[in-house]
PDB file of C-alpha atoms and ligand atoms in Angstrom:
ATOM      1  CA  MET A 294      34.949   6.347 -16.883  1.00 73.00           C
ATOM      2  CA  ARG A 295      34.997   6.406 -13.069  1.00 84.00           C
ATOM      3  CA  ALA A 296      31.566   5.971 -11.467  1.00 92.00           C
ATOM      4  CA  LYS A 297      30.808   8.477  -8.713  1.00 95.00           C
ATOM      5  CA  LYS A 298      29.262   7.188  -5.545  1.00 93.00           C
ATOM      6  CA  ARG A 299      27.865  10.548  -4.486  1.00 93.00           C
ATOM      7  CA  PHE A 300      25.675  10.621  -7.602  1.00 95.00           C
ATOM      8  CA  GLY A 301      24.552   7.005  -7.113  1.00 94.00           C
ATOM      9  CA  GLN A 302      26.226   5.924 -10.331  1.00 96.00           C
ATOM     10  CA  ASN A 303      25.685   2.270 -11.167  1.00 97.00           C
ATOM     11  CA  PHE A 304      25.505   1.875 -14.901  1.00 97.00           C
ATOM     12  CA  LEU A 305      23.330  -0.752 -16.584  1.00 98.00           C
ATOM     13  CA  ARG A 306      25.297  -3.314 -18.535  1.00 97.00           C
ATOM     14  CA  ASP A 307      22.782  -6.106 -19.102  1.00 98.00           C
ATOM     15  CA  GLU A 308      21.308  -5.741 -22.582  1.00 98.00           C
ATOM     16  CA  ARG A 309      18.255  -7.869 -21.755  1.00 98.00           C
ATOM     17  CA  VAL A 310      17.398  -5.715 -18.741  1.00 98.00           C
ATOM     18  CA  ILE A 311      17.778  -2.558 -20.834  1.00 98.00           C
ATOM     19  CA  GLU A 312      15.373  -4.029 -23.420  1.00 98.00           C
ATOM     20  CA  ARG A 313      12.833  -4.962 -20.735  1.00 98.00           C
ATOM     21  CA  ILE A 314      12.804  -1.450 -19.268  1.00 98.00           C
ATOM     22  CA  VAL A 315      12.335   0.178 -22.651  1.00 98.00           C
ATOM     23  CA  ASP A 316       9.626  -2.379 -23.517  1.00 98.00           C
ATOM     24  CA  ALA A 317       7.854  -1.608 -20.220  1.00 98.00           C
ATOM     25  CA  ALA A 318       7.555   2.028 -21.311  1.00 98.00           C
ATOM     26  CA  ASP A 319       6.255   0.872 -24.732  1.00 98.00           C
ATOM     27  CA  ILE A 320       8.646   3.272 -26.467  1.00 97.00           C
ATOM     28  CA  ARG A 321       7.688   4.023 -30.055  1.00 96.00           C
ATOM     29  CA  GLU A 322       8.761   6.264 -32.888  1.00 97.00           C
ATOM     30  CA  GLY A 323       8.011   9.912 -32.093  1.00 97.00           C
ATOM     31  CA  ASP A 324       7.526   9.416 -28.324  1.00 97.00           C
ATOM     32  CA  HIS A 325       8.746  12.220 -26.059  1.00 97.00           C
ATOM     33  CA  ILE A 326      10.882  10.910 -23.215  1.00 98.00           C
ATOM     34  CA  LEU A 327      12.283  12.668 -20.201  1.00 98.00           C
ATOM     35  CA  GLU A 328      15.173  10.666 -18.797  1.00 98.00           C
ATOM     36  CA  ILE A 329      16.644  11.482 -15.406  1.00 98.00           C
ATOM     37  CA  GLY A 330      20.290  10.512 -15.051  1.00 97.00           C
ATOM     38  CA  PRO A 331      21.391   9.052 -18.408  1.00 98.00           C
ATOM     39  CA  GLY A 332      24.789   8.064 -16.962  1.00 98.00           C
ATOM     40  CA  ASP A 333      26.794   6.729 -19.895  1.00 97.00           C
ATOM     41  CA  GLY A 334      23.667   6.382 -21.999  1.00 98.00           C
ATOM     42  CA  ALA A 335      22.644   2.718 -21.828  1.00 98.00           C
ATOM     43  CA  LEU A 336      18.887   3.422 -21.700  1.00 98.00           C
ATOM     44  CA  THR A 337      19.210   6.579 -23.791  1.00 98.00           C
ATOM     45  CA  ALA A 338      20.736   4.660 -26.705  1.00 98.00           C
ATOM     46  CA  LYS A 339      17.983   2.065 -26.697  1.00 98.00           C
ATOM     47  CA  MET A 340      15.223   4.697 -26.608  1.00 98.00           C
ATOM     48  CA  LEU A 341      16.794   6.662 -29.481  1.00 98.00           C
ATOM     49  CA  GLU A 342      17.123   3.402 -31.417  1.00 97.00           C
ATOM     50  CA  ARG A 343      13.346   2.987 -31.083  1.00 97.00           C
ATOM     51  CA  GLY A 344      12.790   6.409 -32.674  1.00 97.00           C
ATOM     52  CA  ALA A 345      11.933   8.446 -29.561  1.00 98.00           C
ATOM     53  CA  TRP A 346      12.901  12.050 -28.804  1.00 97.00           C
ATOM     54  CA  VAL A 347      14.892  11.962 -25.581  1.00 98.00           C
ATOM     55  CA  SER A 348      15.643  14.847 -23.215  1.00 98.00           C
ATOM     56  CA  SER A 349      18.082  13.686 -20.546  1.00 98.00           C
ATOM     57  CA  ILE A 350      18.883  15.561 -17.349  1.00 98.00           C
ATOM     58  CA  GLU A 351      22.259  14.632 -15.898  1.00 98.00           C
ATOM     59  CA  ILE A 352      23.787  16.202 -12.804  1.00 98.00           C
ATOM     60  CA  ASP A 353      27.340  15.027 -13.494  1.00 98.00           C
ATOM     61  CA  ARG A 354      29.079  17.612 -15.662  1.00 97.00           C
ATOM     62  CA  ASP A 355      31.941  15.190 -16.341  1.00 97.00           C
ATOM     63  CA  LEU A 356      29.621  13.029 -18.477  1.00 97.00           C
ATOM     64  CA  THR A 357      28.787  15.898 -20.858  1.00 97.00           C
ATOM     65  CA  GLU A 358      31.494  15.309 -23.407  1.00 97.00           C
ATOM     66  CA  PHE A 359      31.001  11.552 -23.500  1.00 97.00           C
ATOM     67  CA  LEU A 360      27.215  11.802 -23.929  1.00 98.00           C
ATOM     68  CA  ARG A 361      27.381  14.617 -26.473  1.00 96.00           C
ATOM     69  CA  SER A 362      29.829  12.689 -28.635  1.00 97.00           C
ATOM     70  CA  ARG A 363      28.030   9.345 -28.218  1.00 98.00           C
ATOM     71  CA  PHE A 364      24.780  10.833 -29.555  1.00 97.00           C
ATOM     72  CA  ALA A 365      26.263  13.660 -31.639  1.00 94.00           C
ATOM     73  CA  ASN A 366      24.511  12.671 -34.827  1.00 90.00           C
ATOM     74  CA  ASP A 367      21.087  12.331 -33.320  1.00 96.00           C
ATOM     75  CA  GLU A 368      18.954  15.457 -33.467  1.00 97.00           C
ATOM     76  CA  ARG A 369      16.388  13.710 -31.254  1.00 98.00           C
ATOM     77  CA  PHE A 370      18.740  13.799 -28.255  1.00 98.00           C
ATOM     78  CA  GLN A 371      18.843  16.782 -25.904  1.00 97.00           C
ATOM     79  CA  LEU A 372      21.206  16.857 -22.931  1.00 98.00           C
ATOM     80  CA  VAL A 373      20.458  19.148 -20.018  1.00 98.00           C
ATOM     81  CA  ILE A 374      23.168  19.355 -17.385  1.00 98.00           C
ATOM     82  CA  GLY A 375      21.593  20.123 -14.024  1.00 98.00           C
ATOM     83  CA  ASP A 376      19.869  18.812 -10.943  1.00 98.00           C
ATOM     84  CA  ALA A 377      16.505  17.178 -11.703  1.00 97.00           C
ATOM     85  CA  LEU A 378      15.375  18.189  -8.222  1.00 97.00           C
ATOM     86  CA  SER A 379      15.639  21.895  -8.938  1.00 97.00           C
ATOM     87  CA  LEU A 380      15.064  22.216 -12.704  1.00 97.00           C
ATOM     88  CA  ASP A 381      11.620  23.180 -13.938  1.00 95.00           C
ATOM     89  CA  LEU A 382      10.321  19.857 -15.290  1.00 96.00           C
ATOM     90  CA  VAL A 383       7.164  21.321 -16.808  1.00 93.00           C
ATOM     91  CA  GLN A 384       9.300  22.714 -19.654  1.00 93.00           C
ATOM     92  CA  PHE A 385       9.644  19.129 -20.932  1.00 93.00           C
ATOM     93  CA  GLY A 386       5.912  18.530 -20.716  1.00 83.00           C
ATOM     94  CA  SER A 387       3.773  17.822 -23.731  1.00 77.00           C
ATOM     95  CA  GLY A 388       0.778  16.247 -22.037  1.00 84.00           C
ATOM     96  CA  GLU A 389       2.135  13.001 -23.490  1.00 93.00           C
ATOM     97  CA  LEU A 390       5.507  12.793 -21.829  1.00 97.00           C
ATOM     98  CA  LYS A 391       7.001   9.485 -20.699  1.00 98.00           C
ATOM     99  CA  ILE A 392       9.566   9.508 -17.932  1.00 98.00           C
ATOM    100  CA  VAL A 393      12.156   6.737 -17.889  1.00 98.00           C
ATOM    101  CA  ALA A 394      14.825   6.660 -15.218  1.00 97.00           C
ATOM    102  CA  ASN A 395      17.160   4.495 -13.228  1.00 96.00           C
ATOM    103  CA  LEU A 396      17.258   6.594 -10.083  1.00 93.00           C
ATOM    104  CA  PRO A 397      19.790   6.903  -7.315  1.00 88.00           C
ATOM    105  CA  TYR A 398      18.511   5.972  -3.885  1.00 83.00           C
ATOM    106  CA  ASN A 399      19.102   9.345  -2.249  1.00 88.00           C
ATOM    107  CA  ILE A 400      16.761  11.283  -4.545  1.00 94.00           C
ATOM    108  CA  SER A 401      13.903   8.776  -4.781  1.00 92.00           C
ATOM    109  CA  THR A 402      11.478  10.515  -2.403  1.00 92.00           C
ATOM    110  CA  PRO A 403      11.921  14.140  -3.528  1.00 95.00           C
ATOM    111  CA  ILE A 404      11.943  13.215  -7.220  1.00 97.00           C
ATOM    112  CA  LEU A 405       8.689  11.272  -6.874  1.00 96.00           C
ATOM    113  CA  GLN A 406       7.086  14.291  -5.237  1.00 94.00           C
ATOM    114  CA  ARG A 407       8.167  16.386  -8.205  1.00 96.00           C
ATOM    115  CA  PHE A 408       6.726  13.826 -10.638  1.00 97.00           C
ATOM    116  CA  ILE A 409       3.411  13.969  -8.763  1.00 96.00           C
ATOM    117  CA  GLU A 410       3.376  17.742  -9.285  1.00 93.00           C
ATOM    118  CA  ILE A 411       3.742  17.392 -13.088  1.00 95.00           C
ATOM    119  CA  LYS A 412       1.393  14.438 -13.377  1.00 94.00           C
ATOM    120  CA  SER A 413      -0.892  16.178 -15.871  1.00 93.00           C
ATOM    121  CA  GLU A 414       2.017  16.348 -18.375  1.00 95.00           C
ATOM    122  CA  LEU A 415       2.563  12.601 -18.262  1.00 97.00           C
ATOM    123  CA  LEU A 416       1.452   9.554 -20.172  1.00 97.00           C
ATOM    124  CA  LEU A 417       3.392   7.136 -17.969  1.00 98.00           C
ATOM    125  CA  MET A 418       6.640   6.607 -16.080  1.00 98.00           C
ATOM    126  CA  VAL A 419       8.890   3.570 -15.883  1.00 98.00           C
ATOM    127  CA  LEU A 420      11.253   3.977 -12.953  1.00 98.00           C
ATOM    128  CA  MET A 421      13.918   1.847 -11.410  1.00 98.00           C
ATOM    129  CA  PHE A 422      14.710   2.158  -7.716  1.00 97.00           C
ATOM    130  CA  GLN A 423      16.426   0.166  -5.043  1.00 96.00           C
ATOM    131  CA  ARG A 424      14.045  -2.769  -4.387  1.00 97.00           C
ATOM    132  CA  GLU A 425      13.157  -1.616  -0.853  1.00 96.00           C
ATOM    133  CA  VAL A 426      12.008   1.752  -2.221  1.00 95.00           C
ATOM    134  CA  VAL A 427       9.573   0.092  -4.642  1.00 97.00           C
ATOM    135  CA  GLU A 428       8.294  -2.108  -1.832  1.00 97.00           C
ATOM    136  CA  ARG A 429       7.658   0.998   0.275  1.00 96.00           C
ATOM    137  CA  ILE A 430       5.950   2.875  -2.546  1.00 96.00           C
ATOM    138  CA  ALA A 431       3.693  -0.069  -3.394  1.00 96.00           C
ATOM    139  CA  ALA A 432       2.967  -1.112   0.228  1.00 97.00           C
ATOM    140  CA  PRO A 433      -0.759  -1.835   0.725  1.00 97.00           C
ATOM    141  CA  PRO A 434      -2.682  -0.772   3.868  1.00 98.00           C
ATOM    142  CA  GLY A 435      -1.772  -2.672   7.024  1.00 97.00           C
ATOM    143  CA  ILE A 436       1.907  -3.133   6.123  1.00 95.00           C
ATOM    144  CA  SER A 437       4.440  -1.198   8.176  1.00 95.00           C
ATOM    145  CA  ASP A 438       6.296  -0.206   4.982  1.00 96.00           C
ATOM    146  CA  ARG A 439       3.313   1.964   4.063  1.00 97.00           C
ATOM    147  CA  GLY A 440       4.068   5.644   4.565  1.00 97.00           C
ATOM    148  CA  PHE A 441       3.474   9.172   3.317  1.00 96.00           C
ATOM    149  CA  LEU A 442       5.013   8.416  -0.073  1.00 95.00           C
ATOM    150  CA  SER A 443       2.928   5.255  -0.636  1.00 97.00           C
ATOM    151  CA  VAL A 444      -0.324   7.159  -0.073  1.00 98.00           C
ATOM    152  CA  MET A 445       0.587  10.234  -2.131  1.00 97.00           C
ATOM    153  CA  VAL A 446       1.915   8.125  -5.026  1.00 98.00           C
ATOM    154  CA  GLU A 447      -1.180   5.889  -4.893  1.00 98.00           C
ATOM    155  CA  ASP A 448      -3.411   8.960  -5.095  1.00 98.00           C
ATOM    156  CA  ALA A 449      -1.594  10.166  -8.217  1.00 98.00           C
ATOM    157  CA  PHE A 450      -0.687   6.965 -10.074  1.00 98.00           C
ATOM    158  CA  ILE A 451      -1.618   3.340 -10.609  1.00 98.00           C
ATOM    159  CA  VAL A 452       1.597   1.583  -9.596  1.00 97.00           C
ATOM    160  CA  GLU A 453       2.629  -1.784 -11.023  1.00 97.00           C
ATOM    161  CA  LYS A 454       5.768  -3.453  -9.741  1.00 97.00           C
ATOM    162  CA  LEU A 455       7.169  -5.178 -12.836  1.00 98.00           C
ATOM    163  CA  PHE A 456      10.409  -7.045 -12.111  1.00 98.00           C
ATOM    164  CA  ASP A 457      13.547  -7.214  -9.980  1.00 98.00           C
ATOM    165  CA  ILE A 458      17.086  -6.708 -11.241  1.00 98.00           C
ATOM    166  CA  PRO A 459      20.121  -8.376  -9.677  1.00 98.00           C
ATOM    167  CA  PRO A 460      23.226  -6.359  -8.745  1.00 98.00           C
ATOM    168  CA  THR A 461      25.203  -8.159 -11.488  1.00 98.00           C
ATOM    169  CA  ALA A 462      23.310  -6.196 -14.176  1.00 98.00           C
ATOM    170  CA  PHE A 463      25.278  -3.061 -13.236  1.00 97.00           C
ATOM    171  CA  SER A 464      28.780  -1.711 -13.176  1.00 97.00           C
ATOM    172  CA  PRO A 465      30.007  -1.048 -10.601  1.00 96.00           C
ATOM    173  CA  VAL A 466      28.038  -3.866  -8.930  1.00 97.00           C
ATOM    174  CA  PRO A 467      25.843  -2.386  -6.153  1.00 95.00           C
ATOM    175  CA  LYS A 468      25.175  -4.119  -2.819  1.00 95.00           C
ATOM    176  CA  VAL A 469      21.402  -4.215  -3.303  1.00 96.00           C
ATOM    177  CA  TRP A 470      18.765  -5.453  -5.756  1.00 97.00           C
ATOM    178  CA  SER A 471      16.737  -3.010  -7.819  1.00 98.00           C
ATOM    179  CA  SER A 472      13.122  -3.117  -9.009  1.00 98.00           C
ATOM    180  CA  VAL A 473      11.319  -1.596 -11.954  1.00 98.00           C
ATOM    181  CA  ALA A 474       7.799  -0.193 -11.639  1.00 98.00           C
ATOM    182  CA  ARG A 475       5.356   1.457 -14.026  1.00 98.00           C
ATOM    183  CA  PHE A 476       3.320   4.479 -12.933  1.00 98.00           C
ATOM    184  CA  THR A 477       0.192   5.441 -14.862  1.00 98.00           C
ATOM    185  CA  PRO A 478      -1.437   8.766 -13.931  1.00 97.00           C
ATOM    186  CA  ARG A 479      -4.909   8.487 -12.418  1.00 97.00           C
ATOM    187  CA  SER A 480      -7.693  10.696 -13.641  1.00 95.00           C
ATOM    188  CA  ASP A 481      -9.480  10.584 -10.262  1.00 95.00           C
ATOM    189  CA  SER A 482      -6.763  11.986  -7.974  1.00 96.00           C
ATOM    190  CA  TYR A 483      -7.915  13.974  -4.956  1.00 97.00           C
ATOM    191  CA  GLU A 484      -8.642  17.511  -6.105  1.00 94.00           C
ATOM    192  CA  ALA A 485      -7.297  19.480  -3.148  1.00 94.00           C
ATOM    193  CA  ALA A 486      -3.898  17.786  -3.246  1.00 93.00           C
ATOM    194  CA  ALA A 487      -2.348  20.229  -0.767  1.00 94.00           C
ATOM    195  CA  ASN A 488      -4.985  19.370   1.873  1.00 96.00           C
ATOM    196  CA  LEU A 489      -4.452  15.656   1.402  1.00 97.00           C
ATOM    197  CA  ARG A 490      -0.669  16.118   1.578  1.00 96.00           C
ATOM    198  CA  ARG A 491      -0.916  18.124   4.830  1.00 97.00           C
ATOM    199  CA  LEU A 492      -3.144  15.509   6.449  1.00 98.00           C
ATOM    200  CA  VAL A 493      -1.155  12.453   5.366  1.00 98.00           C
ATOM    201  CA  SER A 494       2.183  14.033   6.206  1.00 97.00           C
ATOM    202  CA  ALA A 495       1.071  14.944   9.746  1.00 98.00           C
ATOM    203  CA  ALA A 496      -0.565  11.534  10.251  1.00 98.00           C
ATOM    204  CA  PHE A 497       2.694   9.701   9.487  1.00 98.00           C
ATOM    205  CA  ALA A 498       4.859  12.117  11.510  1.00 97.00           C
ATOM    206  CA  GLN A 499       5.437   9.484  14.184  1.00 96.00           C
ATOM    207  CA  LYS A 500       4.626   6.121  12.685  1.00 91.00           C
ATOM    208  CA  ARG A 501       4.028   4.274  15.938  1.00 93.00           C
ATOM    209  CA  LYS A 502       1.508   6.793  17.219  1.00 97.00           C
ATOM    210  CA  THR A 503      -2.237   6.704  16.517  1.00 97.00           C
ATOM    211  CA  LEU A 504      -3.945   9.042  14.072  1.00 98.00           C
ATOM    212  CA  GLU A 505      -5.458  10.883  17.003  1.00 96.00           C
ATOM    213  CA  ASN A 506      -2.113  11.545  18.636  1.00 97.00           C
ATOM    214  CA  ASN A 507      -0.405  12.642  15.465  1.00 97.00           C
ATOM    215  CA  LEU A 508      -3.269  14.845  14.334  1.00 97.00           C
ATOM    216  CA  LYS A 509      -4.898  16.369  17.408  1.00 93.00           C
ATOM    217  CA  ARG A 510      -2.861  19.555  17.280  1.00 94.00           C
ATOM    218  CA  LEU A 511      -3.574  20.224  13.619  1.00 94.00           C
ATOM    219  CA  TYR A 512      -7.226  19.113  13.758  1.00 95.00           C
ATOM    220  CA  PRO A 513      -8.677  19.468  17.322  1.00 94.00           C
ATOM    221  CA  ASP A 514     -12.013  17.890  16.254  1.00 94.00           C
ATOM    222  CA  LEU A 515     -10.383  14.885  14.655  1.00 95.00           C
ATOM    223  CA  LYS A 516     -12.199  12.283  16.744  1.00 95.00           C
ATOM    224  CA  GLU A 517     -15.608  13.483  15.714  1.00 95.00           C
ATOM    225  CA  ILE A 518     -14.631  14.050  12.059  1.00 96.00           C
ATOM    226  CA  ALA A 519     -12.975  10.631  11.714  1.00 97.00           C
ATOM    227  CA  GLY A 520     -16.029   8.989  13.279  1.00 96.00           C
ATOM    228  CA  SER A 521     -18.293  10.673  10.726  1.00 96.00           C
ATOM    229  CA  VAL A 522     -16.504   8.840   7.869  1.00 97.00           C
ATOM    230  CA  GLY A 523     -16.027   5.543   9.693  1.00 97.00           C
ATOM    231  CA  VAL A 524     -12.300   5.961  10.388  1.00 97.00           C
ATOM    232  CA  ASP A 525     -11.045   4.779  13.778  1.00 97.00           C
ATOM    233  CA  PRO A 526      -8.988   7.617  15.321  1.00 97.00           C
ATOM    234  CA  ARG A 527      -7.066   5.030  17.359  1.00 97.00           C
ATOM    235  CA  ALA A 528      -5.769   3.347  14.199  1.00 97.00           C
ATOM    236  CA  ARG A 529      -2.264   3.953  12.918  1.00 98.00           C
ATOM    237  CA  ALA A 530      -1.792   5.836   9.666  1.00 98.00           C
ATOM    238  CA  GLU A 531      -0.434   2.735   7.906  1.00 98.00           C
ATOM    239  CA  ALA A 532      -3.831   0.995   8.335  1.00 98.00           C
ATOM    240  CA  LEU A 533      -5.850   3.424   6.197  1.00 98.00           C
ATOM    241  CA  THR A 534      -6.790   2.836   2.571  1.00 98.00           C
ATOM    242  CA  LEU A 535      -6.538   5.579  -0.055  1.00 98.00           C
ATOM    243  CA  GLU A 536     -10.333   5.901   0.001  1.00 98.00           C
ATOM    244  CA  GLN A 537     -10.267   6.504   3.751  1.00 98.00           C
ATOM    245  CA  TRP A 538      -7.589   9.190   3.376  1.00 98.00           C
ATOM    246  CA  ARG A 539      -9.639  10.924   0.725  1.00 98.00           C
ATOM    247  CA  ASP A 540     -12.827  10.690   2.835  1.00 98.00           C
ATOM    248  CA  LEU A 541     -11.020  12.026   5.877  1.00 98.00           C
ATOM    249  CA  ALA A 542      -9.471  14.941   3.964  1.00 98.00           C
ATOM    250  CA  ALA A 543     -12.883  15.824   2.512  1.00 97.00           C
ATOM    251  CA  ALA A 544     -14.584  15.618   5.935  1.00 97.00           C
ATOM    252  CA  ILE A 545     -11.934  17.891   7.472  1.00 96.00           C
ATOM    253  CA  GLN A 546     -12.481  20.392   4.678  1.00 95.00           C
ATOM    254  CA  ALA A 547     -16.275  20.260   5.085  1.00 95.00           C
ATOM    255  CA  HIS A 548     -15.920  20.707   8.844  1.00 93.00           C
ATOM    256  CA  ARG A 549     -13.689  23.746   8.289  1.00 89.00           C
ATOM    257  CA  ASN A 550     -16.142  25.310   5.847  1.00 90.00           C
ATOM    258  CA  GLN A 551     -19.002  24.760   8.300  1.00 88.00           C
ATOM    259  CA  SER A 552     -17.261  26.383  11.207  1.00 81.00           C
ATOM    260  CA  ARG A 553     -16.320  29.490   9.199  1.00 77.00           C
TER     261      ARG A 553
HETATM  262  N1  LIG B 615      20.654   5.657 -16.661  1.00 56.94           N
HETATM  263  C1  LIG B 615      21.978   5.134 -16.450  1.00 56.94           C
HETATM  264  C2  LIG B 615      21.940   3.638 -16.477  1.00 56.94           C
HETATM  265  O1  LIG B 615      20.833   3.078 -16.267  1.00 56.94           O
HETATM  266  O2  LIG B 615      22.974   3.014 -16.699  1.00 56.94           O
HETATM  267  C3  LIG B 615      22.602   5.633 -15.133  1.00 56.94           C
HETATM  268  C4  LIG B 615      21.848   5.315 -13.868  1.00 56.94           C
HETATM  269  S1  LIG B 615      22.688   5.767 -12.383  1.00 56.94           S
HETATM  270  C5  LIG B 615      21.899   4.689 -11.216  1.00 56.94           C
HETATM  271  C6  LIG B 615      21.952   7.306 -11.914  1.00 56.94           C
HETATM  272  C7  LIG B 615      22.307   8.514 -12.773  1.00 56.94           C
HETATM  273  O3  LIG B 615      21.617   9.664 -12.254  1.00 56.94           O
HETATM  274  C8  LIG B 615      23.789   8.882 -12.733  1.00 56.94           C
HETATM  275  O4  LIG B 615      24.244   9.152 -14.039  1.00 56.94           O
HETATM  276  C9  LIG B 615      23.847  10.145 -11.859  1.00 56.94           C
HETATM  277  O5  LIG B 615      24.936  10.983 -12.162  1.00 56.94           O
HETATM  278  C10 LIG B 615      22.496  10.777 -12.172  1.00 56.94           C
HETATM  279  N2  LIG B 615      21.948  11.671 -11.120  1.00 56.94           N
HETATM  280  C11 LIG B 615      22.079  11.535  -9.779  1.00 56.94           C
HETATM  281  N3  LIG B 615      21.417  12.523  -9.135  1.00 56.94           N
HETATM  282  C12 LIG B 615      20.855  13.297 -10.104  1.00 56.94           C
HETATM  283  C13 LIG B 615      20.055  14.478 -10.074  1.00 56.94           C
HETATM  284  N4  LIG B 615      19.701  15.039  -8.918  1.00 56.94           N
HETATM  285  N5  LIG B 615      19.655  15.021 -11.255  1.00 56.94           N
HETATM  286  C14 LIG B 615      20.019  14.439 -12.437  1.00 56.94           C
HETATM  287  N6  LIG B 615      20.779  13.326 -12.518  1.00 56.94           N
HETATM  288  C15 LIG B 615      21.185  12.759 -11.381  1.00 56.94           C
END
């Protein structure tokens, strides 16, 4: 089978790494798994072996025959050929869904935003990304890696970076290291998610600018509002903690309601 670069195909070959990923998701008999990008089925096989029901979304039509025949005798395997970025993911939801995926670099940001949207369907996710992506997602306040995605993911999930994987675990061998992280949905996410998203997205629009400069057009009273919750409007977006983002979003909302 020829791996396709445009789909970010690097297939896992290291049995120990495969075991560790499946262990990280604590896969048990009867679990419902949504897998994005099964490739040639390395993770899929291990999850089926553990007794889980696995629905796998694969964009590459050319893998259909191989996957269907590899798991032909397993009624717990469902293959959906399509783009995980445009398919309705809620249809796989059960309130207790686990997502397991080794994801190509180019879809990491949009796919995470989609996972945030279906958070209430999830029990947990174990995801593998290029190492730099995990570092960005898990970047704490004050680090320049921290961005829109770090804040929105932190609001939705508790993120644990678990382990790194060397390029030699894959075929073809990629140029970069990968990392695996576990995401557990939070029960205390910010209620008005759209408001938080609008604020954080505008605040990170130009990373080197201050909050005030990025936000003054959208929120003309920003200085006063930020001051009321102890946030320095001259700070950069990367400096703020999740709590500060939530406080700021709430204060903006309260200010809006008052001036109506
Ligand atoms: N899970 C396999 C493994 O670990 O060996 C393959 C991982 S490979 C890095 C990524 C897989 O995602 C490929 O099979 C690729 O075709 C698939 N893929 C890429 N973009 C996709 C998308 N938008 N929707 C669904 N699958 C996608």
